[in-house]
Amino acid sequence: MNRINKKLGENKKLLSIYFTAGYPNLNDTVSIIQDLEKNGVDMIEIGLPFSDPLADGPTIQDSSTAALKNGMTTEVLFKQLKDIRKTVDIPLIIMGYFNPMFQYGVEAFCKKCQELGIDGLIIPDLPVDVYHEQYQAIFEKYGLLNVFLITPQTSEERIRYIDSISNGFIYMVSSASTTGAKSGFGDEQTAYFERIGKMNLNNPQVIGFGISNKETFTQATKYAKGAIIGSAFVKHITNRGVEGINEFVNSILN
């Protein structure tokens, strides 16, 4: 069973953390993953930096720019993750844009992910129907789950289509804006969370965008299986360095 599905089957609310590979320093990737697991994080999204990150807010854009300057590439990331499964057990997901994967070769990319022990991919700019028609068979061949994003604007028909071809969780974007920490969720977002909850989808939902602290994590996980924190974590390691990881995770979970 894929590690993501196993984790989703646990009787708890899940905390997933996103960070940009190769940031703050090129060789921080592995130690950040190890520290996050050690401190109780359930899943990790490893951001593959890209020069034109459409869905990302300024914090993550800046970290991507810095990581690229540091020398991060697809090849470098794969080298860094070569032995990751010797020390890390939790689900690992690569989040990135389709262009670098396409350049690498989609099948070669998926094969490499399987070799390294990557469990899934999140590709915000790969249209669902294109994935379904052209790439789903490749992902399944290498045991990779593809995680799709939905927003408050996604139609019910589209959500049900995404649900029908998914086999993991659905990434529920909390608002129509780019990523970034917010102070809380308003009535509009709460109504959206409730509306999706009532659809009784086959795949659990994990909420991302705008979750930055214990309060927003607790709010989000009232309506979903888990929540993803990205910008707030990236900001924390920008300001405090990678030594402050335990402090950040403890502030959410304890």
Tab-separated table of C-alpha atoms in Angstrom:
chain	number	residue	atom	x	y	z
A	1	MET	CA	0.000	0.000	0.000
A	2	ASN	CA	1.236	3.489	-0.860
A	3	ARG	CA	2.516	5.309	2.247
A	4	ILE	CA	0.083	8.193	1.613
A	5	ASN	CA	-2.942	5.869	1.740
A	6	LYS	CA	-1.561	4.199	4.848
A	7	LYS	CA	-1.143	7.568	6.545
A	8	LEU	CA	-4.645	8.693	5.503
A	9	GLY	CA	-5.978	5.559	7.209
A	10	GLU	CA	-4.606	6.627	10.611
A	11	ASN	CA	-7.108	7.844	13.150
A	12	LYS	CA	-5.734	11.387	13.492
A	13	LYS	CA	-5.614	14.766	11.804
A	14	LEU	CA	-2.552	15.057	9.584
A	15	LEU	CA	0.006	17.836	9.402
A	16	SER	CA	1.802	18.136	6.081
A	17	ILE	CA	4.657	20.605	5.651
A	18	TYR	CA	5.855	22.087	2.370
A	19	PHE	CA	9.364	23.441	1.887
A	20	THR	CA	11.484	24.348	-1.128
A	21	ALA	CA	14.292	21.902	-1.895
A	22	GLY	CA	17.705	23.561	-1.759
A	23	TYR	CA	16.576	26.369	0.562
A	24	PRO	CA	17.854	28.128	2.671
A	25	ASN	CA	21.035	26.311	1.555
A	26	LEU	CA	21.510	23.844	-1.271
A	27	ASN	CA	22.303	20.899	1.011
A	28	ASP	CA	19.609	21.504	3.654
A	29	THR	CA	17.026	19.302	1.891
A	30	VAL	CA	17.669	15.981	3.632
A	31	SER	CA	18.208	17.366	7.137
A	32	ILE	CA	14.938	19.372	6.888
A	33	ILE	CA	13.033	16.210	5.916
A	34	GLN	CA	14.617	14.230	8.763
A	35	ASP	CA	13.925	16.964	11.332
A	36	LEU	CA	10.305	17.343	10.235
A	37	GLU	CA	9.685	13.613	10.655
A	38	LYS	CA	11.497	13.538	14.000
A	39	ASN	CA	9.225	16.314	15.284
A	40	GLY	CA	5.967	14.576	14.398
A	41	VAL	CA	5.031	15.840	10.922
A	42	ASP	CA	2.882	13.279	9.041
A	43	MET	CA	3.705	14.074	5.409
A	44	ILE	CA	6.180	16.266	3.559
A	45	GLU	CA	5.857	18.124	0.278
A	46	ILE	CA	9.239	18.755	-1.271
A	47	GLY	CA	9.032	21.757	-3.580
A	48	LEU	CA	11.010	21.461	-6.797
A	49	PRO	CA	11.842	25.109	-7.546
A	50	PHE	CA	10.806	26.551	-10.886
A	51	SER	CA	11.492	29.927	-12.463
A	52	ASP	CA	7.810	30.736	-13.075
A	53	PRO	CA	5.817	29.410	-10.093
A	54	LEU	CA	2.279	30.580	-10.914
A	55	ALA	CA	0.450	29.290	-7.833
A	56	ASP	CA	2.991	30.501	-5.290
A	57	GLY	CA	2.893	33.613	-3.170
A	58	PRO	CA	5.918	35.877	-2.627
A	59	THR	CA	7.458	33.857	0.251
A	60	ILE	CA	7.636	30.620	-1.730
A	61	GLN	CA	8.566	32.451	-4.958
A	62	ASP	CA	11.518	34.045	-3.161
A	63	SER	CA	12.613	30.682	-1.740
A	64	SER	CA	12.400	29.145	-5.244
A	65	THR	CA	14.508	31.928	-6.721
A	66	ALA	CA	17.101	31.498	-3.961
A	67	ALA	CA	17.135	27.685	-4.355
A	68	LEU	CA	17.702	27.986	-8.120
A	69	LYS	CA	20.553	30.436	-7.452
A	70	ASN	CA	21.946	27.931	-4.929
A	71	GLY	CA	22.125	25.423	-7.792
A	72	MET	CA	19.033	23.277	-7.195
A	73	THR	CA	17.911	21.251	-10.225
A	74	THR	CA	15.880	18.083	-10.743
A	75	GLU	CA	19.118	16.083	-10.988
A	76	VAL	CA	20.536	17.605	-7.802
A	77	LEU	CA	17.317	16.866	-5.898
A	78	PHE	CA	17.314	13.246	-7.047
A	79	LYS	CA	20.961	12.883	-5.933
A	80	GLN	CA	20.129	14.387	-2.530
A	81	LEU	CA	17.223	11.976	-2.029
A	82	LYS	CA	19.218	8.884	-3.067
A	83	ASP	CA	19.294	7.366	0.446
A	84	ILE	CA	16.299	9.135	1.995
A	85	ARG	CA	14.406	5.906	2.681
A	86	LYS	CA	17.227	4.662	4.902
A	87	THR	CA	16.263	7.271	7.492
A	88	VAL	CA	12.711	8.509	6.730
A	89	ASP	CA	9.441	6.518	6.802
A	90	ILE	CA	6.664	9.092	6.328
A	91	PRO	CA	5.079	9.893	2.930
A	92	LEU	CA	7.113	12.170	0.659
A	93	ILE	CA	5.486	14.084	-2.181
A	94	ILE	CA	7.289	16.160	-4.792
A	95	MET	CA	5.408	19.350	-5.626
A	96	GLY	CA	6.458	21.116	-8.769
A	97	TYR	CA	5.480	22.436	-12.154
A	98	PHE	CA	5.126	20.243	-15.200
A	99	ASN	CA	7.852	21.845	-17.322
A	100	PRO	CA	10.886	20.390	-15.441
A	101	MET	CA	9.209	16.949	-15.368
A	102	PHE	CA	8.465	17.148	-19.086
A	103	GLN	CA	12.054	18.206	-19.828
A	104	TYR	CA	13.348	15.277	-17.773
A	105	GLY	CA	10.911	12.885	-19.480
A	106	VAL	CA	7.681	12.047	-17.667
A	107	GLU	CA	8.282	8.303	-17.537
A	108	ALA	CA	11.942	8.714	-16.543
A	109	PHE	CA	10.866	11.162	-13.814
A	110	CYS	CA	8.230	8.757	-12.442
A	111	LYS	CA	10.648	5.816	-12.566
A	112	LYS	CA	13.239	7.814	-10.634
A	113	CYS	CA	10.626	8.801	-8.037
A	114	GLN	CA	9.741	5.145	-7.529
A	115	GLU	CA	13.431	4.217	-7.107
A	116	LEU	CA	13.876	6.917	-4.446
A	117	GLY	CA	10.699	6.046	-2.544
A	118	ILE	CA	8.645	9.125	-3.466
A	119	ASP	CA	4.933	8.413	-2.905
A	120	GLY	CA	3.168	11.055	-4.958
A	121	LEU	CA	3.338	14.219	-7.037
A	122	ILE	CA	1.476	17.516	-6.958
A	123	ILE	CA	1.664	19.343	-10.305
A	124	PRO	CA	-0.569	22.460	-10.167
A	125	ASP	CA	-0.288	23.247	-13.896
A	126	LEU	CA	-0.964	19.749	-15.288
A	127	PRO	CA	-4.634	19.759	-16.373
A	128	VAL	CA	-6.676	16.881	-14.966
A	129	ASP	CA	-7.909	15.653	-18.347
A	130	VAL	CA	-4.403	15.734	-19.866
A	131	TYR	CA	-3.155	13.675	-16.901
A	132	HIS	CA	-6.064	11.245	-17.230
A	133	GLU	CA	-5.618	10.721	-20.969
A	134	GLN	CA	-1.849	10.819	-21.311
A	135	TYR	CA	-0.064	10.159	-18.037
A	136	GLN	CA	-2.220	8.282	-15.524
A	137	ALA	CA	-1.061	4.874	-16.764
A	138	ILE	CA	2.590	5.926	-16.305
A	139	PHE	CA	1.990	7.204	-12.756
A	140	GLU	CA	0.197	3.988	-11.835
A	141	LYS	CA	2.947	1.839	-13.372
A	142	TYR	CA	5.419	3.398	-10.918
A	143	GLY	CA	3.065	3.409	-7.906
A	144	LEU	CA	2.805	7.206	-7.714
A	145	LEU	CA	-0.306	9.034	-6.583
A	146	ASN	CA	-1.115	12.301	-8.355
A	147	VAL	CA	-2.735	14.850	-6.070
A	148	PHE	CA	-5.105	17.382	-7.645
A	149	LEU	CA	-6.007	20.835	-6.382
A	150	ILE	CA	-9.543	22.183	-6.095
A	151	THR	CA	-10.502	25.772	-5.243
A	152	PRO	CA	-13.739	27.513	-4.186
A	153	GLN	CA	-14.297	28.177	-7.913
A	154	THR	CA	-14.003	24.535	-9.056
A	155	SER	CA	-17.370	23.267	-10.302
A	156	GLU	CA	-19.056	20.294	-8.646
A	157	GLU	CA	-18.803	18.373	-11.917
A	158	ARG	CA	-15.049	18.973	-12.063
A	159	ILE	CA	-14.580	18.020	-8.392
A	160	ARG	CA	-16.438	14.737	-8.953
A	161	TYR	CA	-14.294	14.048	-12.029
A	162	ILE	CA	-11.108	14.699	-10.012
A	163	ASP	CA	-12.431	12.458	-7.242
A	164	SER	CA	-13.137	9.659	-9.719
A	165	ILE	CA	-9.547	9.522	-11.030
A	166	SER	CA	-7.790	10.185	-7.699
A	167	ASN	CA	-6.479	7.585	-5.313
A	168	GLY	CA	-5.132	9.425	-2.290
A	169	PHE	CA	-6.303	12.829	-1.147
A	170	ILE	CA	-7.634	15.961	-2.788
A	171	TYR	CA	-5.697	19.154	-2.091
A	172	MET	CA	-8.339	21.671	-1.149
A	173	VAL	CA	-7.062	25.198	-1.766
A	174	SER	CA	-8.651	27.390	0.892
A	175	SER	CA	-9.044	30.449	-1.336
A	176	ALA	CA	-8.626	31.537	-4.942
A	177	SER	CA	-5.416	33.476	-4.239
A	178	THR	CA	-1.775	32.376	-4.341
A	179	THR	CA	-0.133	30.691	-1.364
A	180	GLY	CA	0.599	32.694	1.770
A	181	ALA	CA	-0.070	32.763	5.489
A	182	LYS	CA	-3.398	34.223	6.600
A	183	SER	CA	-4.647	34.985	10.094
A	184	GLY	CA	-7.837	32.918	9.895
A	185	PHE	CA	-10.712	31.737	7.735
A	186	GLY	CA	-13.814	33.815	7.008
A	187	ASP	CA	-17.441	32.764	6.525
A	188	GLU	CA	-16.958	32.302	2.787
A	189	GLN	CA	-14.139	29.790	3.289
A	190	THR	CA	-16.004	27.970	6.051
A	191	ALA	CA	-19.053	27.649	3.768
A	192	TYR	CA	-16.786	26.215	1.051
A	193	PHE	CA	-15.251	23.680	3.472
A	194	GLU	CA	-18.747	22.621	4.570
A	195	ARG	CA	-19.991	22.377	0.978
A	196	ILE	CA	-17.159	20.047	-0.003
A	197	GLY	CA	-17.703	17.999	3.162
A	198	LYS	CA	-21.332	17.418	2.172
A	199	MET	CA	-20.289	16.047	-1.233
A	200	ASN	CA	-19.127	12.815	0.463
A	201	LEU	CA	-16.174	12.361	-1.875
A	202	ASN	CA	-14.317	9.053	-2.048
A	203	ASN	CA	-10.963	10.698	-1.367
A	204	PRO	CA	-10.275	12.573	1.883
A	205	GLN	CA	-9.395	16.261	1.614
A	206	VAL	CA	-6.356	18.067	2.948
A	207	ILE	CA	-6.581	21.865	3.127
A	208	GLY	CA	-3.727	24.120	2.046
A	209	PHE	CA	-2.996	27.845	1.451
A	210	GLY	CA	-3.441	30.252	4.361
A	211	ILE	CA	-2.597	27.853	7.211
A	212	SER	CA	0.126	29.285	9.373
A	213	ASN	CA	-0.352	28.456	13.057
A	214	LYS	CA	-2.153	26.227	15.562
A	215	GLU	CA	-5.379	28.231	15.253
A	216	THR	CA	-5.684	27.933	11.456
A	217	PHE	CA	-4.518	24.285	11.551
A	218	THR	CA	-7.249	23.448	14.080
A	219	GLN	CA	-9.862	25.396	12.085
A	220	ALA	CA	-8.954	23.651	8.820
A	221	THR	CA	-8.829	20.141	10.258
A	222	LYS	CA	-12.359	20.538	11.631
A	223	TYR	CA	-13.464	20.165	8.002
A	224	ALA	CA	-10.738	17.957	6.515
A	225	LYS	CA	-8.424	15.031	7.188
A	226	GLY	CA	-5.391	17.275	7.395
A	227	ALA	CA	-3.795	20.596	6.569
A	228	ILE	CA	-0.693	21.753	4.725
A	229	ILE	CA	1.575	24.537	5.916
A	230	GLY	CA	3.987	26.056	3.399
A	231	SER	CA	4.672	29.795	3.459
A	232	ALA	CA	4.689	30.083	7.267
A	233	PHE	CA	7.257	27.280	7.537
A	234	VAL	CA	9.443	28.714	4.759
A	235	LYS	CA	9.282	32.106	6.511
A	236	HIS	CA	10.272	30.466	9.795
A	237	ILE	CA	13.395	28.818	8.361
A	238	THR	CA	14.241	32.071	6.553
A	239	ASN	CA	14.214	33.925	9.855
A	240	ARG	CA	15.391	31.240	12.269
A	241	GLY	CA	17.384	28.837	10.119
A	242	VAL	CA	16.900	25.081	10.045
A	243	GLU	CA	17.746	24.806	13.747
A	244	GLY	CA	14.293	26.186	14.618
A	245	ILE	CA	12.236	23.367	13.051
A	246	ASN	CA	11.228	21.682	16.331
A	247	GLU	CA	10.012	25.009	17.704
A	248	PHE	CA	7.806	25.590	14.637
A	249	VAL	CA	6.245	22.111	14.562
A	250	ASN	CA	5.660	22.136	18.337
A	251	SER	CA	3.826	25.450	18.042
A	252	ILE	CA	1.315	23.762	15.686
A	253	LEU	CA	0.926	20.344	17.294
A	254	ASN	CA	1.276	21.058	21.027
